[in-house]
Amino acid sequence: MISKRGWLAFLVLLLTCGLVLPACSQSGGATKIRLGEVTRSIFYAPQYVAISQGFFEEEGLEVELTTTFGGDKTMTTLLSGGIDIALVGSETSIYVHQQGSDDPVMNFAQLTQTDGTFLVAREPIPDFKWEQLKGSTFLGQRKGGMPQMAGEFTLKKHEIDPHNDLKLLQNVEFANIPTAFASGTGDYVQLFEPQASVFEKEGKGSVIASFGVESGRLPYTVFMAKKSYIDANKEVVQKFTNAVHRAQKWVDSQPVEAIADSLASFFQDTEKDILIRVVQRYKEQGSFASDPIIDDEEWNNLLDVMEEAGELKERVPLEALVDNHFAEQALKSVK
C-alpha cells in the first residue's frame, strides 16, 4: 500500500495550500462520485457488486471508478482533489495524520477486514508448521505496506525474526513478485489472489497458510475522504455507504458462483473457476466485512501491526481518523 515518506511532504503541501477540484457533479439527475481504488482486486468484491448490481445507481449515485495503483498515488490523488473517495488501506490516513493536517483524511466505511495475502510454497506441505520457514529464503512484500507489515507481524507471532531467522527479500517490485517466484527466486512467497490460485492451478505453487487468518481482523481496505469533503457532502456519503452495505449483505447471502458472475466484467482476463476459488477463499476466512463499521478492536490491531513494524510514531485514537456515523446509519436503514 505505502512505504516511505518521500511523497508525504508533497501531500502536506497540498493540504496546506488547499488545492482542490470540484467534489462531485450532477449527471442526468444522479450525483457523480469519483472513486479511486488502490488496485484492481477480487479482494474488493463488494465494491464491484455495488456497481454491477446497481446499488449505487439506486441510491442516486453515478460512480466513476479509476484504479490509481498504489497507496501513495491514491492518497496524492485524493488530497489534490482528483478523486472524491478513495478505497485504500487505513494506514495511509495514519501516515498523513503523522505529518500534521488541518483537513484529515477520515475512514468512513470498511470493505475488507483481514489481510489478503497467502503463504505459498513450491510444493504442498500438509502438516506445515511456521517454524519450517526458519533458514529459508522468503520473498516478501514491499517495506512499509500493509501486506509486509501483516506478514512480519505474523512471523513474529510465531517467534520468527524475519530479518535474522530467514533470508527476507524485499527488493522486488510488487508487480514482479509472482514472476520472480515462478522463475526460481525464494522458497516461499507472500502472494495476493488471484495469483496464488493461478499458481496452484498451474502447478507452480501451493497455498499453505493465510496471513489474513494469522494477523487477525483490522481495517485493511477502507473507503475514505477528506473531512472537508465529508462535511460538505454528508447526504452523498450516506448514500454511498448505504450502497456499500447493501453490497456487503448481498455478498454475505449469495453463493460464490453468483458473486463470481457479478465480478466477471471487472476481471475479463480471469477464468471463471479462478474467480470462484478466490471468492470462496476470501469468504471462508471472513475477509469481506459484513458491515462498514470500523471498531476499536480492529483499529487497535492495525496500530499494533504498524507499531511492530516501526511505522507508527504514536498511537492514534479511533475517533481522530474514523467517522462511523454513516456506517451506523446504514445498518439502521438498509434492510
Coordinates of N, CA and C in Angstrom, one line a residue, residues 208-299:
I208 N -0.2 -22.6 1.6 CA -0.1 -23.4 2.8 C -0.6 -22.7 4.1
A209 N -0.8 -21.4 4.0 CA -1.3 -20.6 5.2 C -1.8 -19.3 4.7
S210 N -2.6 -18.7 5.6 CA -3.2 -17.4 5.3 C -2.7 -16.3 6.2
F211 N -2.1 -15.2 5.7 CA -1.7 -14.1 6.6 C -2.9 -13.4 7.1
G212 N -4.0 -13.4 6.4 CA -5.3 -12.8 6.8 C -5.8 -13.5 8.1
V213 N -5.8 -14.8 8.1 CA -6.2 -15.5 9.3 C -5.3 -15.3 10.5
E214 N -4.0 -15.3 10.2 CA -3.0 -15.2 11.2 C -2.9 -13.8 11.9
S215 N -3.0 -12.8 11.1 CA -2.8 -11.4 11.6 C -4.1 -10.8 12.2
G216 N -5.2 -11.5 12.1 CA -6.4 -11.0 12.7 C -7.2 -10.0 12.0
R217 N -8.3 -9.5 12.6 CA -9.1 -8.5 11.9 C -8.6 -7.1 12.1
L218 N -8.6 -6.3 11.0 CA -8.2 -5.0 11.0 C -8.8 -4.2 9.8
P219 N -8.9 -2.9 9.9 CA -9.5 -2.2 8.8 C -8.5 -2.1 7.6
Y220 N -8.4 -3.2 6.8 CA -7.4 -3.4 5.8 C -7.6 -2.5 4.6
T221 N -8.8 -2.5 4.1 CA -9.1 -1.6 3.0 C -10.4 -0.9 3.3
V222 N -10.4 0.4 3.2 CA -11.5 1.3 3.7 C -11.8 2.4 2.7
F223 N -13.0 2.8 2.6 CA -13.4 4.0 1.9 C -13.1 5.2 2.8
M224 N -12.4 6.2 2.2 CA -12.1 7.4 3.0 C -12.2 8.6 2.1
A225 N -12.3 9.7 2.8 CA -12.4 11.0 2.1 C -11.8 12.1 3.0
K226 N -11.5 13.3 2.5 CA -11.1 14.4 3.3 C -12.3 14.8 4.2
K227 N -12.0 15.3 5.4 CA -13.1 15.7 6.3 C -13.9 16.9 5.6
S228 N -13.2 17.7 4.9 CA -13.9 18.8 4.3 C -14.9 18.4 3.3
Y229 N -14.6 17.3 2.5 CA -15.5 16.8 1.6 C -16.7 16.1 2.3
I230 N -16.4 15.4 3.3 CA -17.5 14.7 4.0 C -18.4 15.7 4.6
D231 N -17.9 16.8 5.2 CA -18.7 17.8 5.9 C -19.6 18.5 4.8
A232 N -19.1 18.7 3.6 CA -19.9 19.4 2.6 C -20.8 18.5 1.8
N233 N -20.7 17.1 2.0 CA -21.4 16.2 1.2 C -22.0 15.0 2.0
K234 N -22.5 15.3 3.2 CA -23.0 14.3 4.1 C -24.0 13.4 3.5
E235 N -25.0 13.9 2.8 CA -26.0 13.1 2.2 C -25.4 12.2 1.1
V236 N -24.5 12.7 0.3 CA -23.9 11.8 -0.7 C -23.1 10.7 0.0
V237 N -22.3 11.0 1.0 CA -21.5 10.0 1.7 C -22.4 8.9 2.3
Q238 N -23.6 9.4 2.9 CA -24.5 8.4 3.4 C -25.1 7.5 2.4
K239 N -25.4 8.0 1.2 CA -25.9 7.2 0.1 C -24.9 6.2 -0.3
F240 N -23.7 6.7 -0.4 CA -22.5 5.8 -0.8 C -22.4 4.7 0.2
T241 N -22.4 5.0 1.5 CA -22.2 4.0 2.5 C -23.4 3.0 2.5
N242 N -24.6 3.5 2.2 CA -25.8 2.6 2.1 C -25.6 1.6 1.0
A243 N -25.1 2.1 -0.1 CA -24.9 1.2 -1.3 C -23.8 0.1 -0.9
V244 N -22.8 0.5 -0.3 CA -21.7 -0.4 0.1 C -22.3 -1.5 1.0
H245 N -23.1 -1.1 2.0 CA -23.6 -2.0 2.9 C -24.6 -3.0 2.3
R246 N -25.4 -2.5 1.3 CA -26.3 -3.3 0.5 C -25.5 -4.4 -0.2
A247 N -24.3 -4.0 -0.7 CA -23.5 -5.0 -1.4 C -22.9 -6.0 -0.5
Q248 N -22.5 -5.5 0.7 CA -22.0 -6.4 1.7 C -23.0 -7.5 2.1
K249 N -24.2 -7.1 2.3 CA -25.3 -8.0 2.7 C -25.6 -9.0 1.5
W250 N -25.5 -8.5 0.3 CA -25.7 -9.3 -0.9 C -24.6 -10.4 -1.0
V251 N -23.3 -10.0 -0.8 CA -22.2 -10.9 -0.8 C -22.3 -12.0 0.3
D252 N -22.8 -11.5 1.5 CA -23.0 -12.5 2.6 C -24.0 -13.5 2.2
S253 N -25.0 -13.2 1.5 CA -26.2 -14.1 1.3 C -26.1 -14.9 0.0
Q254 N -25.3 -14.5 -0.9 CA -25.2 -15.2 -2.2 C -24.2 -16.3 -2.3
P255 N -24.4 -17.3 -3.1 CA -23.4 -18.4 -3.3 C -22.2 -17.8 -4.1
V256 N -21.1 -18.4 -4.0 CA -19.9 -17.9 -4.6 C -20.0 -17.8 -6.1
E257 N -20.7 -18.7 -6.7 CA -20.9 -18.7 -8.2 C -21.6 -17.4 -8.6
A258 N -22.6 -17.0 -7.9 CA -23.3 -15.7 -8.2 C -22.5 -14.5 -8.0
I259 N -21.6 -14.5 -6.9 CA -20.7 -13.4 -6.7 C -19.7 -13.3 -7.8
A260 N -19.2 -14.5 -8.2 CA -18.2 -14.5 -9.3 C -18.8 -14.0 -10.6
D261 N -20.1 -14.3 -10.9 CA -20.7 -13.8 -12.1 C -20.8 -12.2 -12.0
S262 N -21.1 -11.7 -10.8 CA -21.2 -10.3 -10.6 C -19.9 -9.6 -10.8
L263 N -18.8 -10.3 -10.6 CA -17.5 -9.7 -10.7 C -16.9 -9.8 -12.1
A264 N -17.4 -10.7 -12.9 CA -16.8 -11.1 -14.2 C -16.4 -10.0 -15.1
S265 N -17.3 -8.9 -15.2 CA -17.0 -7.9 -16.1 C -15.8 -7.0 -15.7
F266 N -15.4 -7.1 -14.4 CA -14.3 -6.3 -13.9 C -13.0 -7.1 -14.0
F267 N -13.1 -8.4 -14.3 CA -11.9 -9.3 -14.4 C -12.0 -10.2 -15.6
Q268 N -12.1 -9.6 -16.8 CA -12.3 -10.3 -18.0 C -11.2 -11.2 -18.4
D269 N -10.0 -11.0 -17.9 CA -8.9 -11.9 -18.2 C -8.7 -13.0 -17.1
T270 N -9.6 -13.1 -16.2 CA -9.6 -14.1 -15.1 C -10.6 -15.2 -15.4
E271 N -10.1 -16.5 -15.4 CA -11.0 -17.6 -15.7 C -12.1 -17.8 -14.6
K272 N -13.2 -18.2 -15.0 CA -14.4 -18.3 -14.1 C -14.0 -19.2 -12.9
D273 N -13.3 -20.3 -13.1 CA -13.0 -21.2 -11.9 C -12.1 -20.5 -10.9
I274 N -11.2 -19.7 -11.4 CA -10.3 -18.9 -10.5 C -11.1 -17.9 -9.8
L275 N -12.0 -17.2 -10.4 CA -12.9 -16.2 -9.7 C -13.6 -16.9 -8.6
I276 N -14.2 -18.1 -8.9 CA -14.9 -18.8 -7.9 C -14.0 -19.2 -6.7
R277 N -12.9 -19.8 -7.0 CA -11.9 -20.2 -6.0 C -11.5 -19.1 -5.1
V278 N -11.2 -17.9 -5.7 CA -10.7 -16.8 -4.9 C -11.8 -16.3 -4.0
V279 N -13.0 -16.1 -4.6 CA -14.1 -15.6 -3.7 C -14.4 -16.5 -2.6
Q280 N -14.4 -17.8 -2.9 CA -14.6 -18.8 -1.8 C -13.6 -18.7 -0.7
R281 N -12.3 -18.6 -1.1 CA -11.2 -18.5 -0.1 C -11.4 -17.2 0.8
Y282 N -11.7 -16.1 0.2 CA -11.8 -14.9 0.9 C -13.1 -14.9 1.8
K283 N -14.1 -15.5 1.2 CA -15.4 -15.6 2.0 C -15.2 -16.5 3.2
E284 N -14.6 -17.6 3.0 CA -14.4 -18.6 4.1 C -13.6 -18.0 5.3
Q285 N -12.6 -17.2 5.0 CA -11.8 -16.7 6.1 C -12.3 -15.3 6.6
G286 N -13.4 -14.9 6.1 CA -14.1 -13.6 6.6 C -13.4 -12.4 6.2
S287 N -12.8 -12.3 5.0 CA -12.1 -11.1 4.6 C -13.0 -10.0 4.2
F288 N -14.2 -10.3 3.6 CA -15.1 -9.3 3.3 C -15.9 -8.9 4.5
A289 N -15.8 -7.6 4.9 CA -16.5 -7.1 6.0 C -18.0 -7.2 5.8
S290 N -18.7 -7.6 6.9 CA -20.2 -7.8 6.8 C -20.9 -6.5 7.0
D291 N -20.2 -5.5 7.6 CA -20.8 -4.2 7.7 C -19.7 -3.2 7.6
P292 N -20.0 -1.9 7.4 CA -19.0 -0.9 7.2 C -18.4 -0.3 8.4
I293 N -18.7 -0.7 9.6 CA -18.2 -0.1 10.8 C -16.8 -0.6 11.1
I294 N -16.0 0.4 11.5 CA -14.6 0.1 12.0 C -14.6 0.2 13.5
D295 N -14.4 -0.9 14.1 CA -14.5 -0.9 15.6 C -13.1 -0.7 16.3
D296 N -13.2 -0.5 17.6 CA -11.9 -0.2 18.3 C -10.9 -1.4 18.3
E297 N -11.5 -2.6 18.3 CA -10.6 -3.8 18.3 C -9.8 -3.9 17.0
E298 N -10.5 -3.7 15.9 CA -9.9 -3.7 14.6 C -8.8 -2.6 14.5
W299 N -9.2 -1.4 14.9 CA -8.3 -0.2 14.8 C -7.1 -0.4 15.6

